[in-house]
Amino acid sequence: MTDTLEAFIAGLPKAELHLHIEGSLEPEQMFEFGRRNRVDMPFNSVEEVRAAYAFSNLQDFLDIYYQGAGVLQTERDFQEMAMAYFRRLHADGGLHAEIFFDPQTHTDRGLPFSIAADGLLAGMKQAETELGITSGLILCFLRHLDEDAAMATLKAAEPWLDRIVGVGLDSSEVGHPPSKFARVFKASKERGLALCAHAGEEGPPAYVWEALDLLKVDRIDHGNRALEDEALTQRLVASGMTLTVCPLSNLKLRVVEDLRAHPLKRMLDLGLKATCNSDDPAYFGGYLGENFVRTAKALDLSRADLVTLAKNSFTGSFLDEERVAHHLTAIDAYAA
Ligand code: ADE
Ligand code: ZN
């Protein structure tokens, strides 16, 4: 093949399975919404905001990420933020996305649940009509809050559950193990929702075991530290568990010190069902395409590796079998 790596990746049909929509809020849009909604911001310019995006760990990032979300006030804000993300995904050759949102970040500052949910659903509908991108919405529980608050959020979401594909677990990992949320995950499963949890980003392998055995998740978000435990790695391989890996996030949050030391290639070689995703692209310096390109260069990924990542993004998605099969056929045709 003579086309460039960038062109090959751009044309490769792919899905994004780990994207926090609030983490797609670019500083320019943050200022636009802040002005429109008369929300005071602790920054004077876009450059000042970007300069503040130097993180030593997950908590450093979360502090500024929750602050940034304060400019989101109306359904229109959520719809426009979502559409800005979908345009980026479209430009990168993405065809499908399963997007996380953090309702408690918004309800805890007084917005009704409907503002975020209806705004995002409107953006998702618009993306399908205008760009042909399909998507699913995943409601995340904030793990630094208690399980009763997560239960109350699930209850508030009840009227929207026919339009929500699953639940997730995010925010500060260490000190907040999956076991804290066993009840609300059981209740979510009983309501027919798919289950995801961030585990093994900063937390130990024991948190990944808990996500599997206590929460009974369908996907592990990140999962990097599972590699420290051979029996756990074997379990993940044998069960075909999807890991939604986020290389540029891992670099920015110092989960890895150098992209060349990122475990994505090792995961693929071990037979783990890894995918490549952007997490919070406005904060971590790259959308889906950039994550693929920079990781492929740093780890010298082969075209076969890239095709595997693309296929995993659909077989690991919550799309129905027929749609998955359609995308896999398209990937095979493209790769040939
Ligand atoms: N919320 C947004 N991004 C996150 C991440 N990478 N880990 C945990 N919680 C998050
Ligand atoms: Zn995440």
CSV table of N, CA and C in Angstrom, one decimal, residues 31-179:
chain,number,residue,atom,x,y,z
A,31,PHE,N,-15.7,29.6,26.3
A,31,PHE,CA,-15.9,31.1,26.4
A,31,PHE,C,-17.2,31.5,25.8
A,32,GLU,N,-17.5,30.9,24.6
A,32,GLU,CA,-18.8,31.3,23.9
A,32,GLU,C,-20.0,31.0,24.9
A,33,PHE,N,-20.0,29.8,25.5
A,33,PHE,CA,-21.1,29.5,26.3
A,33,PHE,C,-21.1,30.3,27.6
A,34,GLY,N,-19.9,30.6,28.1
A,34,GLY,CA,-19.7,31.4,29.4
A,34,GLY,C,-20.3,32.8,29.2
A,35,ARG,N,-20.0,33.4,28.0
A,35,ARG,CA,-20.5,34.7,27.7
A,35,ARG,C,-22.0,34.7,27.5
A,36,ARG,N,-22.4,33.7,26.7
A,36,ARG,CA,-23.9,33.6,26.4
A,36,ARG,C,-24.7,33.4,27.7
A,37,ASN,N,-24.2,32.7,28.6
A,37,ASN,CA,-24.9,32.3,29.8
A,37,ASN,C,-24.5,33.2,31.0
A,38,ARG,N,-23.7,34.2,30.8
A,38,ARG,CA,-23.2,35.0,31.9
A,38,ARG,C,-22.6,34.3,33.0
A,39,VAL,N,-21.8,33.3,32.7
A,39,VAL,CA,-21.1,32.5,33.8
A,39,VAL,C,-19.7,33.0,33.9
A,40,ASP,N,-19.3,33.4,35.1
A,40,ASP,CA,-17.9,33.9,35.3
A,40,ASP,C,-16.9,32.8,35.2
A,41,MET,N,-15.8,33.1,34.5
A,41,MET,CA,-14.8,32.0,34.4
A,41,MET,C,-13.5,32.5,35.0
A,42,PRO,N,-12.7,31.6,35.6
A,42,PRO,CA,-11.5,32.0,36.3
A,42,PRO,C,-10.3,32.2,35.3
A,43,PHE,N,-10.6,32.3,34.0
A,43,PHE,CA,-9.6,32.5,32.9
A,43,PHE,C,-10.0,33.7,32.1
A,44,ASN,N,-8.9,34.4,31.5
A,44,ASN,CA,-9.2,35.6,30.7
A,44,ASN,C,-9.1,35.3,29.2
A,45,SER,N,-8.5,34.2,28.9
A,45,SER,CA,-8.3,33.9,27.4
A,45,SER,C,-8.2,32.4,27.2
A,46,VAL,N,-8.5,32.1,25.9
A,46,VAL,CA,-8.4,30.7,25.5
A,46,VAL,C,-6.9,30.1,25.8
A,47,GLU,N,-6.0,31.0,25.5
A,47,GLU,CA,-4.6,30.6,25.8
A,47,GLU,C,-4.3,30.3,27.3
A,48,GLU,N,-4.9,31.1,28.1
A,48,GLU,CA,-4.8,30.9,29.5
A,48,GLU,C,-5.4,29.5,30.0
A,49,VAL,N,-6.5,29.2,29.3
A,49,VAL,CA,-7.2,28.0,29.6
A,49,VAL,C,-6.3,26.8,29.2
A,50,ARG,N,-5.8,26.9,28.0
A,50,ARG,CA,-4.9,25.8,27.5
A,50,ARG,C,-3.7,25.6,28.3
A,51,ALA,N,-3.1,26.8,28.8
A,51,ALA,CA,-1.9,26.7,29.6
A,51,ALA,C,-2.2,26.0,30.9
A,52,ALA,N,-3.4,26.0,31.4
A,52,ALA,CA,-3.8,25.3,32.6
A,52,ALA,C,-3.9,23.8,32.5
A,53,TYR,N,-3.9,23.3,31.2
A,53,TYR,CA,-4.1,21.9,31.0
A,53,TYR,C,-2.7,21.1,31.1
A,54,ALA,N,-2.1,21.3,32.2
A,54,ALA,CA,-0.8,20.5,32.5
A,54,ALA,C,-1.1,19.7,33.7
A,55,PHE,N,-1.3,18.4,33.5
A,55,PHE,CA,-1.8,17.6,34.7
A,55,PHE,C,-0.7,16.6,35.1
A,56,SER,N,-0.7,16.3,36.4
A,56,SER,CA,0.2,15.3,36.9
A,56,SER,C,-0.5,14.0,37.2
A,57,ASN,N,-1.8,14.1,37.2
A,57,ASN,CA,-2.6,12.8,37.5
A,57,ASN,C,-4.1,13.1,37.2
A,58,LEU,N,-4.9,12.1,37.4
A,58,LEU,CA,-6.3,12.1,37.1
A,58,LEU,C,-7.0,13.2,37.8
A,59,GLN,N,-6.8,13.4,39.1
A,59,GLN,CA,-7.5,14.3,40.0
A,59,GLN,C,-7.2,15.8,39.5
A,60,ASP,N,-5.9,16.1,39.1
A,60,ASP,CA,-5.6,17.4,38.6
A,60,ASP,C,-6.5,17.8,37.4
A,61,PHE,N,-6.7,16.8,36.6
A,61,PHE,CA,-7.6,17.0,35.4
A,61,PHE,C,-9.0,17.2,35.8
A,62,LEU,N,-9.5,16.3,36.7
A,62,LEU,CA,-10.9,16.3,37.0
A,62,LEU,C,-11.3,17.6,37.7
A,63,ASP,N,-10.4,18.2,38.5
A,63,ASP,CA,-10.7,19.5,39.1
A,63,ASP,C,-11.1,20.6,38.1
A,64,ILE,N,-10.3,20.6,37.0
A,64,ILE,CA,-10.5,21.7,36.0
A,64,ILE,C,-11.6,21.3,35.0
A,65,TYR,N,-11.8,20.0,34.8
A,65,TYR,CA,-12.9,19.5,33.9
A,65,TYR,C,-14.3,19.8,34.5
A,66,TYR,N,-14.4,19.6,35.9
A,66,TYR,CA,-15.7,19.9,36.5
A,66,TYR,C,-16.0,21.4,36.5
A,67,GLN,N,-14.9,22.1,36.6
A,67,GLN,CA,-15.1,23.6,36.6
A,67,GLN,C,-15.5,24.1,35.2
A,68,GLY,N,-14.9,23.5,34.2
A,68,GLY,CA,-15.2,23.9,32.8
A,68,GLY,C,-16.7,23.6,32.5
A,69,ALA,N,-17.2,22.5,33.0
A,69,ALA,CA,-18.6,22.1,32.7
A,69,ALA,C,-19.6,23.1,33.3
A,70,GLY,N,-19.2,24.0,34.1
A,70,GLY,CA,-20.1,25.0,34.7
A,70,GLY,C,-20.7,25.9,33.7
A,71,VAL,N,-20.1,26.1,32.5
A,71,VAL,CA,-20.6,27.0,31.5
A,71,VAL,C,-21.8,26.4,30.8
A,72,LEU,N,-22.0,25.1,30.9
A,72,LEU,CA,-23.1,24.4,30.3
A,72,LEU,C,-24.4,24.6,31.0
A,73,GLN,N,-25.3,25.4,30.4
A,73,GLN,CA,-26.6,25.8,31.2
A,73,GLN,C,-27.9,25.4,30.5
A,74,THR,N,-27.8,25.2,29.1
A,74,THR,CA,-29.1,25.1,28.4
A,74,THR,C,-29.0,23.8,27.5
A,75,GLU,N,-30.1,23.3,27.1
A,75,GLU,CA,-30.2,22.2,26.1
A,75,GLU,C,-29.4,22.6,24.9
A,76,ARG,N,-29.5,23.8,24.4
A,76,ARG,CA,-28.7,24.3,23.2
A,76,ARG,C,-27.2,24.1,23.4
A,77,ASP,N,-26.7,24.4,24.6
A,77,ASP,CA,-25.3,24.2,24.9
A,77,ASP,C,-24.9,22.8,24.7
A,78,PHE,N,-25.7,21.9,25.3
A,78,PHE,CA,-25.3,20.4,25.2
A,78,PHE,C,-25.4,19.9,23.8
A,79,GLN,N,-26.4,20.4,23.1
A,79,GLN,CA,-26.6,20.0,21.7
A,79,GLN,C,-25.4,20.5,20.8
A,80,GLU,N,-25.0,21.7,21.0
A,80,GLU,CA,-23.9,22.3,20.2
A,80,GLU,C,-22.6,21.6,20.6
A,81,MET,N,-22.4,21.4,21.9
A,81,MET,CA,-21.2,20.7,22.3
A,81,MET,C,-21.1,19.3,21.6
A,82,ALA,N,-22.2,18.6,21.6
A,82,ALA,CA,-22.2,17.3,21.0
A,82,ALA,C,-22.0,17.3,19.5
A,83,MET,N,-22.6,18.3,18.8
A,83,MET,CA,-22.4,18.4,17.4
A,83,MET,C,-21.0,18.8,17.0
A,84,ALA,N,-20.4,19.6,17.8
A,84,ALA,CA,-19.0,19.9,17.6
A,84,ALA,C,-18.1,18.7,17.7
A,85,TYR,N,-18.4,17.8,18.6
A,85,TYR,CA,-17.7,16.5,18.7
A,85,TYR,C,-17.9,15.7,17.5
A,86,PHE,N,-19.2,15.5,17.1
A,86,PHE,CA,-19.5,14.6,16.0
A,86,PHE,C,-18.9,15.1,14.7
A,87,ARG,N,-18.8,16.4,14.5
A,87,ARG,CA,-18.1,17.0,13.3
A,87,ARG,C,-16.6,16.5,13.3
A,88,ARG,N,-16.0,16.6,14.5
A,88,ARG,CA,-14.6,16.2,14.6
A,88,ARG,C,-14.5,14.7,14.3
A,89,LEU,N,-15.4,13.9,14.8
A,89,LEU,CA,-15.4,12.4,14.6
A,89,LEU,C,-15.6,12.1,13.1
A,90,HIS,N,-16.5,12.9,12.5
A,90,HIS,CA,-16.8,12.7,11.1
A,90,HIS,C,-15.5,13.0,10.2
A,91,ALA,N,-14.8,14.1,10.6
A,91,ALA,CA,-13.6,14.5,9.9
A,91,ALA,C,-12.5,13.4,10.0
A,92,ASP,N,-12.6,12.6,11.1
A,92,ASP,CA,-11.6,11.6,11.4
A,92,ASP,C,-12.0,10.2,10.8
A,93,GLY,N,-13.2,10.2,10.1
A,93,GLY,CA,-13.6,8.9,9.6
A,93,GLY,C,-14.3,8.0,10.6
A,94,GLY,N,-14.8,8.6,11.7
A,94,GLY,CA,-15.6,7.8,12.7
A,94,GLY,C,-17.0,7.7,12.2
A,95,LEU,N,-17.6,6.5,12.4
A,95,LEU,CA,-19.0,6.3,11.9
A,95,LEU,C,-20.0,6.1,13.1
A,96,HIS,N,-19.5,5.8,14.3
A,96,HIS,CA,-20.3,5.5,15.4
A,96,HIS,C,-19.6,5.9,16.7
A,97,ALA,N,-20.4,6.4,17.7
A,97,ALA,CA,-19.8,6.7,19.0
A,97,ALA,C,-20.7,6.4,20.1
A,98,GLU,N,-20.2,5.9,21.2
A,98,GLU,CA,-21.0,5.6,22.4
A,98,GLU,C,-20.4,6.6,23.4
A,99,ILE,N,-21.2,7.6,23.7
A,99,ILE,CA,-20.7,8.8,24.5
A,99,ILE,C,-21.2,8.8,25.9
A,100,PHE,N,-20.2,9.0,26.9
A,100,PHE,CA,-20.5,9.2,28.3
A,100,PHE,C,-21.0,10.6,28.6
A,101,PHE,N,-21.9,10.7,29.5
A,101,PHE,CA,-22.2,12.0,30.2
A,101,PHE,C,-22.3,11.8,31.7
A,102,ASP,N,-22.0,12.9,32.4
A,102,ASP,CA,-22.0,12.9,33.9
A,102,ASP,C,-23.2,13.7,34.4
A,103,PRO,N,-24.4,13.1,34.5
A,103,PRO,CA,-25.5,13.9,34.9
A,103,PRO,C,-25.3,14.6,36.3
A,104,GLN,N,-24.6,13.9,37.2
A,104,GLN,CA,-24.5,14.5,38.5
A,104,GLN,C,-23.7,15.8,38.6
A,105,THR,N,-22.8,15.9,37.6
A,105,THR,CA,-22.0,17.2,37.5
A,105,THR,C,-23.0,18.3,37.2
A,106,HIS,N,-24.1,18.1,36.6
A,106,HIS,CA,-25.0,19.1,36.2
A,106,HIS,C,-26.2,19.2,37.2
A,107,THR,N,-26.7,18.1,37.6
A,107,THR,CA,-27.8,18.2,38.6
A,107,THR,C,-27.4,18.7,39.9
A,108,ASP,N,-26.1,18.5,40.3
A,108,ASP,CA,-25.6,19.0,41.6
A,108,ASP,C,-25.4,20.5,41.6
A,109,ARG,N,-25.4,21.1,40.3
A,109,ARG,CA,-25.3,22.6,40.3
A,109,ARG,C,-26.7,23.2,39.9
A,110,GLY,N,-27.7,22.3,40.1
A,110,GLY,CA,-29.1,22.9,40.0
A,110,GLY,C,-29.8,22.7,38.6
A,111,LEU,N,-29.1,22.1,37.6
A,111,LEU,CA,-29.8,21.9,36.4
A,111,LEU,C,-30.7,20.6,36.5
A,112,PRO,N,-31.9,20.7,35.9
A,112,PRO,CA,-32.7,19.4,35.9
A,112,PRO,C,-32.0,18.4,35.0
A,113,PHE,N,-32.3,17.1,35.2
A,113,PHE,CA,-31.7,16.0,34.4
A,113,PHE,C,-32.0,16.2,33.0
A,114,SER,N,-33.1,16.7,32.7
A,114,SER,CA,-33.6,16.9,31.3
A,114,SER,C,-32.7,17.8,30.4
A,115,ILE,N,-32.1,18.8,31.0
A,115,ILE,CA,-31.3,19.7,30.2
A,115,ILE,C,-30.1,19.0,29.5
A,116,ALA,N,-29.3,18.3,30.2
A,116,ALA,CA,-28.2,17.5,29.6
A,116,ALA,C,-28.7,16.4,28.7
A,117,ALA,N,-29.7,15.6,29.2
A,117,ALA,CA,-30.1,14.4,28.5
A,117,ALA,C,-30.8,14.9,27.2
A,118,ASP,N,-31.7,15.8,27.2
A,118,ASP,CA,-32.5,16.2,26.0
A,118,ASP,C,-31.5,16.9,25.0
A,119,GLY,N,-30.6,17.7,25.5
A,119,GLY,CA,-29.7,18.4,24.7
A,119,GLY,C,-28.8,17.5,23.9
A,120,LEU,N,-28.2,16.5,24.7
A,120,LEU,CA,-27.3,15.5,24.0
A,120,LEU,C,-28.1,14.7,23.0
A,121,LEU,N,-29.3,14.2,23.4
A,121,LEU,CA,-30.1,13.4,22.5
A,121,LEU,C,-30.4,14.2,21.2
A,122,ALA,N,-30.6,15.5,21.3
A,122,ALA,CA,-30.9,16.3,20.1
A,122,ALA,C,-29.7,16.4,19.3
A,123,GLY,N,-28.5,16.5,19.9
A,123,GLY,CA,-27.2,16.5,19.1
A,123,GLY,C,-27.0,15.2,18.4
A,124,MET,N,-27.3,14.1,19.1
A,124,MET,CA,-27.1,12.8,18.5
A,124,MET,C,-28.0,12.6,17.3
A,125,LYS,N,-29.2,13.1,17.4
A,125,LYS,CA,-30.2,12.9,16.3
A,125,LYS,C,-29.7,13.8,15.1
A,126,GLN,N,-29.2,15.0,15.4
A,126,GLN,CA,-28.7,15.9,14.4
A,126,GLN,C,-27.5,15.3,13.7
A,127,ALA,N,-26.6,14.6,14.4
A,127,ALA,CA,-25.5,14.0,13.9
A,127,ALA,C,-25.8,12.9,12.9
A,128,GLU,N,-26.9,12.1,13.3
A,128,GLU,CA,-27.3,11.0,12.4
A,128,GLU,C,-27.9,11.6,11.1
A,129,THR,N,-28.7,12.6,11.2
A,129,THR,CA,-29.3,13.2,10.1
A,129,THR,C,-28.3,13.9,9.1
A,130,GLU,N,-27.5,14.7,9.8
A,130,GLU,CA,-26.6,15.6,8.9
A,130,GLU,C,-25.3,14.9,8.5
A,131,LEU,N,-24.8,13.9,9.4
A,131,LEU,CA,-23.5,13.3,9.1
A,131,LEU,C,-23.5,11.8,8.9
A,132,GLY,N,-24.7,11.2,9.2
A,132,GLY,CA,-24.8,9.8,9.1
A,132,GLY,C,-24.1,9.0,10.2
A,133,ILE,N,-23.8,9.7,11.3
A,133,ILE,CA,-23.1,9.1,12.4
A,133,ILE,C,-24.1,8.6,13.4
A,134,THR,N,-24.0,7.3,13.8
A,134,THR,CA,-24.9,6.7,14.8
A,134,THR,C,-24.2,6.8,16.1
A,135,SER,N,-25.0,6.8,17.2
A,135,SER,CA,-24.4,6.9,18.5
A,135,SER,C,-25.3,6.3,19.6
A,136,GLY,N,-24.7,6.1,20.8
A,136,GLY,CA,-25.4,5.7,21.9
A,136,GLY,C,-25.0,6.6,23.1
A,137,LEU,N,-25.9,6.7,24.1
A,137,LEU,CA,-25.7,7.6,25.2
A,137,LEU,C,-25.5,6.7,26.5
A,138,ILE,N,-24.4,6.9,27.2
A,138,ILE,CA,-24.1,6.2,28.4
A,138,ILE,C,-24.1,7.1,29.6
A,139,LEU,N,-24.9,6.8,30.6
A,139,LEU,CA,-25.0,7.6,31.8
A,139,LEU,C,-23.9,7.2,32.8
A,140,CYS,N,-23.0,8.0,33.2
A,140,CYS,CA,-22.0,7.7,34.1
A,140,CYS,C,-22.3,8.1,35.6
A,141,PHE,N,-22.1,7.2,36.5
A,141,PHE,CA,-22.2,7.6,37.9
A,141,PHE,C,-20.8,8.1,38.4
A,142,LEU,N,-20.8,9.2,39.2
A,142,LEU,CA,-19.5,9.7,39.7
A,142,LEU,C,-19.2,8.9,40.9
A,143,ARG,N,-18.0,8.3,40.9
A,143,ARG,CA,-17.6,7.3,41.9
A,143,ARG,C,-17.1,8.0,43.2
A,144,HIS,N,-16.8,9.3,43.1
A,144,HIS,CA,-16.4,10.0,44.3
A,144,HIS,C,-17.6,10.4,45.2
A,145,LEU,N,-18.8,10.2,44.6
A,145,LEU,CA,-20.0,10.4,45.4
A,145,LEU,C,-20.5,9.1,45.9
A,146,ASP,N,-21.6,9.0,46.8
A,146,ASP,CA,-21.9,7.7,47.3
A,146,ASP,C,-23.0,7.0,46.4
A,147,GLU,N,-23.2,5.8,46.8
A,147,GLU,CA,-24.1,4.9,46.0
A,147,GLU,C,-25.5,5.4,46.0
A,148,ASP,N,-26.0,6.0,47.1
A,148,ASP,CA,-27.3,6.5,47.2
A,148,ASP,C,-27.5,7.6,46.1
A,149,ALA,N,-26.5,8.5,45.9
A,149,ALA,CA,-26.6,9.5,44.9
A,149,ALA,C,-26.7,8.9,43.5
A,150,ALA,N,-25.9,7.8,43.3
A,150,ALA,CA,-26.0,7.1,42.0
A,150,ALA,C,-27.4,6.5,41.8
A,151,MET,N,-28.0,6.0,42.8
A,151,MET,CA,-29.3,5.4,42.8
A,151,MET,C,-30.4,6.5,42.4
A,152,ALA,N,-30.2,7.7,43.1
A,152,ALA,CA,-31.1,8.8,42.8
A,152,ALA,C,-31.0,9.2,41.4
A,153,THR,N,-29.8,9.2,40.8
A,153,THR,CA,-29.6,9.5,39.4
A,153,THR,C,-30.3,8.5,38.5
A,154,LEU,N,-30.1,7.3,38.8
A,154,LEU,CA,-30.8,6.2,38.0
A,154,LEU,C,-32.3,6.4,38.0
A,155,LYS,N,-32.8,6.8,39.2
A,155,LYS,CA,-34.3,7.0,39.3
A,155,LYS,C,-34.7,8.3,38.5
A,156,ALA,N,-33.9,9.3,38.6
A,156,ALA,CA,-34.2,10.5,37.8
A,156,ALA,C,-34.1,10.3,36.3
A,157,ALA,N,-33.3,9.3,35.9
A,157,ALA,CA,-33.1,8.9,34.5
A,157,ALA,C,-34.3,8.1,33.9
A,158,GLU,N,-35.1,7.5,34.8
A,158,GLU,CA,-36.1,6.5,34.4
A,158,GLU,C,-36.9,6.9,33.1
A,159,PRO,N,-37.4,8.1,33.0
A,159,PRO,CA,-38.2,8.4,31.8
A,159,PRO,C,-37.3,8.4,30.5
A,160,TRP,N,-36.0,8.4,30.6
A,160,TRP,CA,-35.1,8.5,29.4
A,160,TRP,C,-34.5,7.1,29.1
A,161,LEU,N,-34.8,6.1,29.9
A,161,LEU,CA,-34.0,4.9,29.8
A,161,LEU,C,-34.2,4.2,28.5
A,162,ASP,N,-35.2,4.5,27.8
A,162,ASP,CA,-35.4,3.9,26.4
A,162,ASP,C,-34.5,4.5,25.4
A,163,ARG,N,-33.8,5.6,25.8
A,163,ARG,CA,-32.9,6.3,24.9
A,163,ARG,C,-31.5,6.3,25.4
A,164,ILE,N,-31.2,5.6,26.5
A,164,ILE,CA,-29.9,5.5,27.1
A,164,ILE,C,-29.5,4.0,26.9
A,165,VAL,N,-28.3,3.8,26.4
A,165,VAL,CA,-27.8,2.4,26.1
A,165,VAL,C,-27.2,1.7,27.3
A,166,GLY,N,-26.6,2.5,28.2
A,166,GLY,CA,-25.9,1.9,29.3
A,166,GLY,C,-25.5,2.8,30.4
A,167,VAL,N,-24.9,2.3,31.4
A,167,VAL,CA,-24.3,3.1,32.5
A,167,VAL,C,-22.8,2.9,32.6
A,168,GLY,N,-22.2,3.8,33.1
A,168,GLY,CA,-20.7,3.8,33.4
A,168,GLY,C,-20.4,4.3,34.7
A,169,LEU,N,-19.1,4.1,35.1
A,169,LEU,CA,-18.6,4.6,36.4
A,169,LEU,C,-17.3,5.3,36.1
A,170,ASP,N,-17.3,6.6,36.5
A,170,ASP,CA,-16.1,7.4,36.2
A,170,ASP,C,-15.8,8.3,37.4
A,171,SER,N,-14.8,9.3,37.2
A,171,SER,CA,-14.3,10.2,38.2
A,171,SER,C,-13.2,9.5,39.0
A,172,SER,N,-12.9,10.1,40.2
A,172,SER,CA,-11.7,9.7,40.9
A,172,SER,C,-11.7,8.2,41.3
A,173,GLU,N,-10.7,7.5,40.7
A,173,GLU,CA,-10.8,6.0,40.9
A,173,GLU,C,-10.2,5.5,42.2
A,174,VAL,N,-9.0,5.9,42.6
A,174,VAL,CA,-8.4,5.3,43.8
A,174,VAL,C,-9.2,5.7,45.0
A,175,GLY,N,-9.5,4.7,45.8
A,175,GLY,CA,-10.3,5.0,47.0
A,175,GLY,C,-11.8,4.8,46.8
A,176,HIS,N,-12.2,4.6,45.5
A,176,HIS,CA,-13.6,4.4,45.2
A,176,HIS,C,-13.7,3.2,44.4
A,177,PRO,N,-13.6,2.0,45.0
A,177,PRO,CA,-13.6,0.7,44.2
A,177,PRO,C,-15.0,0.4,43.6
A,178,PRO,N,-15.0,-0.4,42.6
A,178,PRO,CA,-16.3,-0.8,42.0
A,178,PRO,C,-17.3,-1.4,43.0
A,179,SER,N,-16.8,-2.1,44.0
A,179,SER,CA,-17.7,-2.7,45.0
A,179,SER,C,-18.7,-1.7,45.7
